[in-house]
XYZ file of C-alpha atoms in Angstrom:
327
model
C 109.225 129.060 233.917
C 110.663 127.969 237.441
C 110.960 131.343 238.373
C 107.263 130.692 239.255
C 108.515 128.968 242.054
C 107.399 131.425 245.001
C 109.670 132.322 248.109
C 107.250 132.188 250.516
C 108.826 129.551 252.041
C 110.385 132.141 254.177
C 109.079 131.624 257.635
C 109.513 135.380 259.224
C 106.605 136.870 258.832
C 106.195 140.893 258.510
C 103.245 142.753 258.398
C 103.798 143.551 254.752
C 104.885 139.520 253.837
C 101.896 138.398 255.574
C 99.653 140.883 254.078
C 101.068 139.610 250.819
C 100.151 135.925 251.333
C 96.680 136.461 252.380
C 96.106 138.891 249.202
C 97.700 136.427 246.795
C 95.935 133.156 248.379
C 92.621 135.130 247.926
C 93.453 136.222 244.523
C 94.224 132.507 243.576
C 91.476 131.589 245.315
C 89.469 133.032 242.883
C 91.271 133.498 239.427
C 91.770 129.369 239.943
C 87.634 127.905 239.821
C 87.431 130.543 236.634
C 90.036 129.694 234.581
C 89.090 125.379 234.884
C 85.881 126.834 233.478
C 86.762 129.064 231.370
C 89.353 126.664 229.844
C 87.063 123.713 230.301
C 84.317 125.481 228.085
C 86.312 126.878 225.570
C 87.696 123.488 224.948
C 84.063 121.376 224.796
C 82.887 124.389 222.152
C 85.919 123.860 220.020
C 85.662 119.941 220.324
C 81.792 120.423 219.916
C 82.131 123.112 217.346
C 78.660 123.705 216.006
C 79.659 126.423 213.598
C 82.565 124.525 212.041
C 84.894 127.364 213.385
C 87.879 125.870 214.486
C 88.878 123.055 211.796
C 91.690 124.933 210.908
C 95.062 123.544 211.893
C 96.402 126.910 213.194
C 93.156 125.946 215.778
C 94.689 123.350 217.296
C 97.328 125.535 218.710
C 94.528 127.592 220.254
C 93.471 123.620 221.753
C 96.505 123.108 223.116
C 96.964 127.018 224.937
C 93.426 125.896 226.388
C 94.658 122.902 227.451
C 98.142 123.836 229.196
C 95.710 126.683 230.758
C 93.436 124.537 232.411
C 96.205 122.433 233.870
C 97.602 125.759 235.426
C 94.173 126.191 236.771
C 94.087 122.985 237.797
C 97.147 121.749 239.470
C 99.685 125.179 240.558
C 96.793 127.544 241.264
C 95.617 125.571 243.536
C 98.631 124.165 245.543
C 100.258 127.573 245.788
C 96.906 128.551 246.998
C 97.033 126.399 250.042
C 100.585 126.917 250.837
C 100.053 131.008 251.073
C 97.225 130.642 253.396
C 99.335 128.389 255.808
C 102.010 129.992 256.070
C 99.614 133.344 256.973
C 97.715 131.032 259.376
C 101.348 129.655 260.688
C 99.786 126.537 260.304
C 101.589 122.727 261.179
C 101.414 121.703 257.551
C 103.363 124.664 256.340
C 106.815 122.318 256.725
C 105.489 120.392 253.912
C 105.057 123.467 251.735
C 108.482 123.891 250.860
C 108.226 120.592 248.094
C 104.549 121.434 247.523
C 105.747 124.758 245.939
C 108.221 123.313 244.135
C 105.908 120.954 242.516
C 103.594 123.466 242.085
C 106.634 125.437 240.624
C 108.024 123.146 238.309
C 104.706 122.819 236.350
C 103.508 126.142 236.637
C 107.074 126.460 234.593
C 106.314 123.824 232.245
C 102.567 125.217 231.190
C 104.159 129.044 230.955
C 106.998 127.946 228.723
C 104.381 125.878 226.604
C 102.005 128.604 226.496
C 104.900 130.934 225.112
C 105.785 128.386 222.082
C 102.196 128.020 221.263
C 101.382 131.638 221.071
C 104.794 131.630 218.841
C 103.780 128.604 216.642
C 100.387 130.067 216.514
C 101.819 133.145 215.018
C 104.030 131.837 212.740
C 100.839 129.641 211.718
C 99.212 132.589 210.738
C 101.852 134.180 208.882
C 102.781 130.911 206.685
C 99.413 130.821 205.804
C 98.817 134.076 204.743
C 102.656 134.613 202.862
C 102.939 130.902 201.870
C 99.419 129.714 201.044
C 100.333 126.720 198.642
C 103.002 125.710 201.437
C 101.033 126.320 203.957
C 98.474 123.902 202.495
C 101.032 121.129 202.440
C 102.825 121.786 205.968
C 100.507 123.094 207.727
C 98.469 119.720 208.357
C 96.429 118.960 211.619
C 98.342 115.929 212.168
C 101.749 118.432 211.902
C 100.199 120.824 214.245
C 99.080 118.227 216.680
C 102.795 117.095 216.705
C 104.458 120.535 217.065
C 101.621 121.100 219.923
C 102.414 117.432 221.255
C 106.567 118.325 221.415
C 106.355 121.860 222.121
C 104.691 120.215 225.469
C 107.486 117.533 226.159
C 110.340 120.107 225.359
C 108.916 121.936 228.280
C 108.799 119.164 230.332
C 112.599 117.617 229.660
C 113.767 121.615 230.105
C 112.064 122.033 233.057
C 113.497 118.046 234.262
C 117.515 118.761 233.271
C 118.355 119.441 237.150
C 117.238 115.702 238.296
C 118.001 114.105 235.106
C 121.106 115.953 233.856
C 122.274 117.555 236.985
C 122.201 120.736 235.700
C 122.437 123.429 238.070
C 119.176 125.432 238.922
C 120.763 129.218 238.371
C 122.024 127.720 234.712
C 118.721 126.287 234.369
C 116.734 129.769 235.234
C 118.872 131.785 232.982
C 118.831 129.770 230.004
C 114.902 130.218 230.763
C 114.627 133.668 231.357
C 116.979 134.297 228.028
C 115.457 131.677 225.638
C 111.439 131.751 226.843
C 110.845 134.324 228.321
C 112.561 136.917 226.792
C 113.669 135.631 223.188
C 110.902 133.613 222.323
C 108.178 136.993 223.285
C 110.469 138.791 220.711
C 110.380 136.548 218.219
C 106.791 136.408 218.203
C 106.749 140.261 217.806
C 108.958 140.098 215.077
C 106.934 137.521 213.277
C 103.767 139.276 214.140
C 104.844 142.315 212.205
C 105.628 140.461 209.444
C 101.773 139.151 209.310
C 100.493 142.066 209.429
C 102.292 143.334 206.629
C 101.266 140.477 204.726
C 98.204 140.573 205.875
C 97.863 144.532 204.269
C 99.191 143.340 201.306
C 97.206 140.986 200.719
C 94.082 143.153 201.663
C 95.364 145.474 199.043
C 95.232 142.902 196.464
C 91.720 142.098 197.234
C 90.667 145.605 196.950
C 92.394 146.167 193.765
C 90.572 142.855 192.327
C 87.319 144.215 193.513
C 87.581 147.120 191.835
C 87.931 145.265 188.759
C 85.219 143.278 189.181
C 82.556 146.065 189.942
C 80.270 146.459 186.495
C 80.664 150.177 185.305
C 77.024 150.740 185.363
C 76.797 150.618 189.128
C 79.049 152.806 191.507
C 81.213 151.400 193.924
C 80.848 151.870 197.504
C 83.362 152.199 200.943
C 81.193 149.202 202.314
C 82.866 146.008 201.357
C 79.830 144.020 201.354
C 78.782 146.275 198.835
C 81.677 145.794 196.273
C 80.905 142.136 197.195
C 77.997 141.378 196.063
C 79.097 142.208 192.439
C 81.571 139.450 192.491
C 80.788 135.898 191.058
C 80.487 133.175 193.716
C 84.218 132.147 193.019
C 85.618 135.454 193.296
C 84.046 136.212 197.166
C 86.131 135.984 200.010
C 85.228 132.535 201.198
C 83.901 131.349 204.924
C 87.477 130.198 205.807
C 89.091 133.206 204.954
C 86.971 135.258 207.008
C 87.798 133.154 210.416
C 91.602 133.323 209.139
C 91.183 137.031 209.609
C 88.939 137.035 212.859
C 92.219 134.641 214.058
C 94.998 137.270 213.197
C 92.736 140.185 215.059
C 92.792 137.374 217.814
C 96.772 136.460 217.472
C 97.439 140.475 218.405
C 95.126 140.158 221.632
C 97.026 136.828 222.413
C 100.501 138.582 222.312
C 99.221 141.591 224.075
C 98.173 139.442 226.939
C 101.573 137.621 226.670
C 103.548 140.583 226.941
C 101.660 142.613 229.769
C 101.196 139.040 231.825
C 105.109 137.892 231.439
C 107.163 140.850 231.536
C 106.963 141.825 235.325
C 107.576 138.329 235.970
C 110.847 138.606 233.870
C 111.766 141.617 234.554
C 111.733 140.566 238.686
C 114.248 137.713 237.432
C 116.470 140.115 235.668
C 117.504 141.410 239.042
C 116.927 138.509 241.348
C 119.921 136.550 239.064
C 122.000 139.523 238.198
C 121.936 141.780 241.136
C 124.054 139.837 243.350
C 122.555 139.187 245.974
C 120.649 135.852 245.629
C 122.136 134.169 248.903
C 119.776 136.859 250.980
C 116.584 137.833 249.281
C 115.130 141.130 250.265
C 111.955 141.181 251.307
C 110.578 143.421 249.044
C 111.939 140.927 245.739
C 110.229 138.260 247.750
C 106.889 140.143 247.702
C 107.753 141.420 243.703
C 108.067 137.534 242.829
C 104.919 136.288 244.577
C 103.208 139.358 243.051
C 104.332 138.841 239.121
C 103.813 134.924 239.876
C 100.029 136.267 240.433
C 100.458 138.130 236.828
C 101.649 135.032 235.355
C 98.915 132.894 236.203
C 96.534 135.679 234.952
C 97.166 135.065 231.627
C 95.426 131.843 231.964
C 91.968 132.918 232.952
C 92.262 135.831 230.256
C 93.265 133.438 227.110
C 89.541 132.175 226.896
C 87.651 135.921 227.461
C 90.262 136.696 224.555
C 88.363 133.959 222.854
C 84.689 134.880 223.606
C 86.138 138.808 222.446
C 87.702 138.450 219.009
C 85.779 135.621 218.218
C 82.045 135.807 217.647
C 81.509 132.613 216.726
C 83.119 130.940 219.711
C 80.120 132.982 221.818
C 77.389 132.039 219.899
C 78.910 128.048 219.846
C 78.900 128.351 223.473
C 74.573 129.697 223.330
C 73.925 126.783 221.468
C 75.635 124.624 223.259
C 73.712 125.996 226.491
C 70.622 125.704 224.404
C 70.695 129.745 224.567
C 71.296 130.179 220.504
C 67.642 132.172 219.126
């Protein structure tokens, strides 16, 4: 979004402003070397990818999340870094922060907005896949998902251009993005969501109903649903991909958690900043609430890969063997 753009381009400097600058550059400071690696390593396991995990196409959504993530760590973190630390040190170079954090603003924006659509796309992904499997199968190509992943990124970027090259005005330009990404496209992934899961039970239903079928009478069937299948014939188990299908939905809930809880301060602090009136003076304590939920914002990026390593066993064990760690 390029309500990332920070305010601390103020140059009075109160006790609590200042205090606020050194906490945030420290905070960057560190959140920015962990999410390159993070990111970095999550995407050399899935391009590696030992344990044929992520050939899916929904995975390539995951690819490019990783990728707009590292790009956050790699470029925004560390320019709005620098600029918080001299403006606390009042330092000479702090005149040239005022374009630095606009840069630094304008594709922080562009890698939040595309992280939104891919969690969205991702979703929907999942959902087509498990309502619309024949579909699915036909749509649902890696060369289809590399293009969504390819526009979704360039859609961000001509948005987040439209001042320079259309001459749209910035406060349009921030409240078609606070409306439309930040706040429409979360809910739509909700919505969505909901409806995979309740395909998801249904379809869980349907495999339990088949498996009682296919238990022989003369043994008893069990809770355990390894149990139940190892009565089935070979073509009747659940099969490998189906299993990572459902480690990716447990995964896709984790994603939007982190989505919601990471973006919504952020939002909410623009809610007020464009509708309470008063943009031509900024108080000092929405300055320090936007520099804070910036902070939020770019936390999202380090988390998306510990997601990763947490829903997904066999993105851990990749990166062991990888290491040369796998017993």
């Amino acid at each position: 979004m390029n309500q990332v753009t920070s305010n601390a381009t103020e140059y009075l400097m109160p006790p609590s402003w200042a205090t606020t600058l050194l906490v945030s550059g420290t905070f960057l400071a560190v959140i920015c070397p962990l999410t390159v690696l993070s990111n970095f390593l999550l995407l050399i396991a899935i391009y590696k990818d030992p344990f044929k995990t992520f050939r899916t196409p929904s995975a390539y959504f995951l690819v490019g999340l990783a990728f707009v993530d590292l790009i956050t760590g790699l470029i925004p973190e560390p320019m709005m870094t620098t600029c918080y630390y001299r403006f606390y040190n009042n330092h000479p170079g702090r005149s040239h922060c005022v374009k630095i954090l606009h840069v630094a603003g304008t594709v922080a924006a562009i890698t939040a907005n595309t992280s939104f659509f891919l969690v969205l796309a991702f979703t929907f992904a999942q959902y087509a896949a498990l309502a619309f499997p024949f579909k699915f199968k036909r749509l649902i190509t890696v060369r289809n998902t590399i293009a969504c992943v390819v526009g979704l990124l360039l859609y961000a970027i001509l948005f987040e251009t439209l001042q320079l090259v259309a001459g749209v005005p910035r406060e349009v330009i921030a409240k078609i993005d606070l409306h439309l990404h930040s706040t429409f496209s979360l809910f739509l992934t909700i919505i969505i969501y909901l409806m995979l899961q309740r395909a998801f039970g249904k379809q869980q239903l349907k495999k339990r109903r088949l498996m009682l079928k296919a238990v022989p009478r003369n043994i008893a069937t069990s809770e355990g649903s390894l149990e139940i299948r190892e009565t089935f014939t070979p073509s009747e188990r659940p099969t490998r991909q189906k299993l990572i299908e459902k480690n990716f939905v447990r995964l896709n809930l984790a994603m939007i958690i982190i989505l919601l809880v990471c973006s919504q301060p952020s939002a909410i602090m623009w809610y007020v900043f464009l509708y309470s009136g008063e943009k031509t003076k900024v108080s000092l304590s929405l300055r320090i609430a936007g520099v804070v939920t910036n902070n939020t914002l770019f936390l999202k990026s380090l988390l998306d890969p510990f997601v990763f390593a947490w829903r997904l066993p066999k993105y851990r064990k990749a990166l062991k063997k990888l290491f040369g760690r796998e017993e």
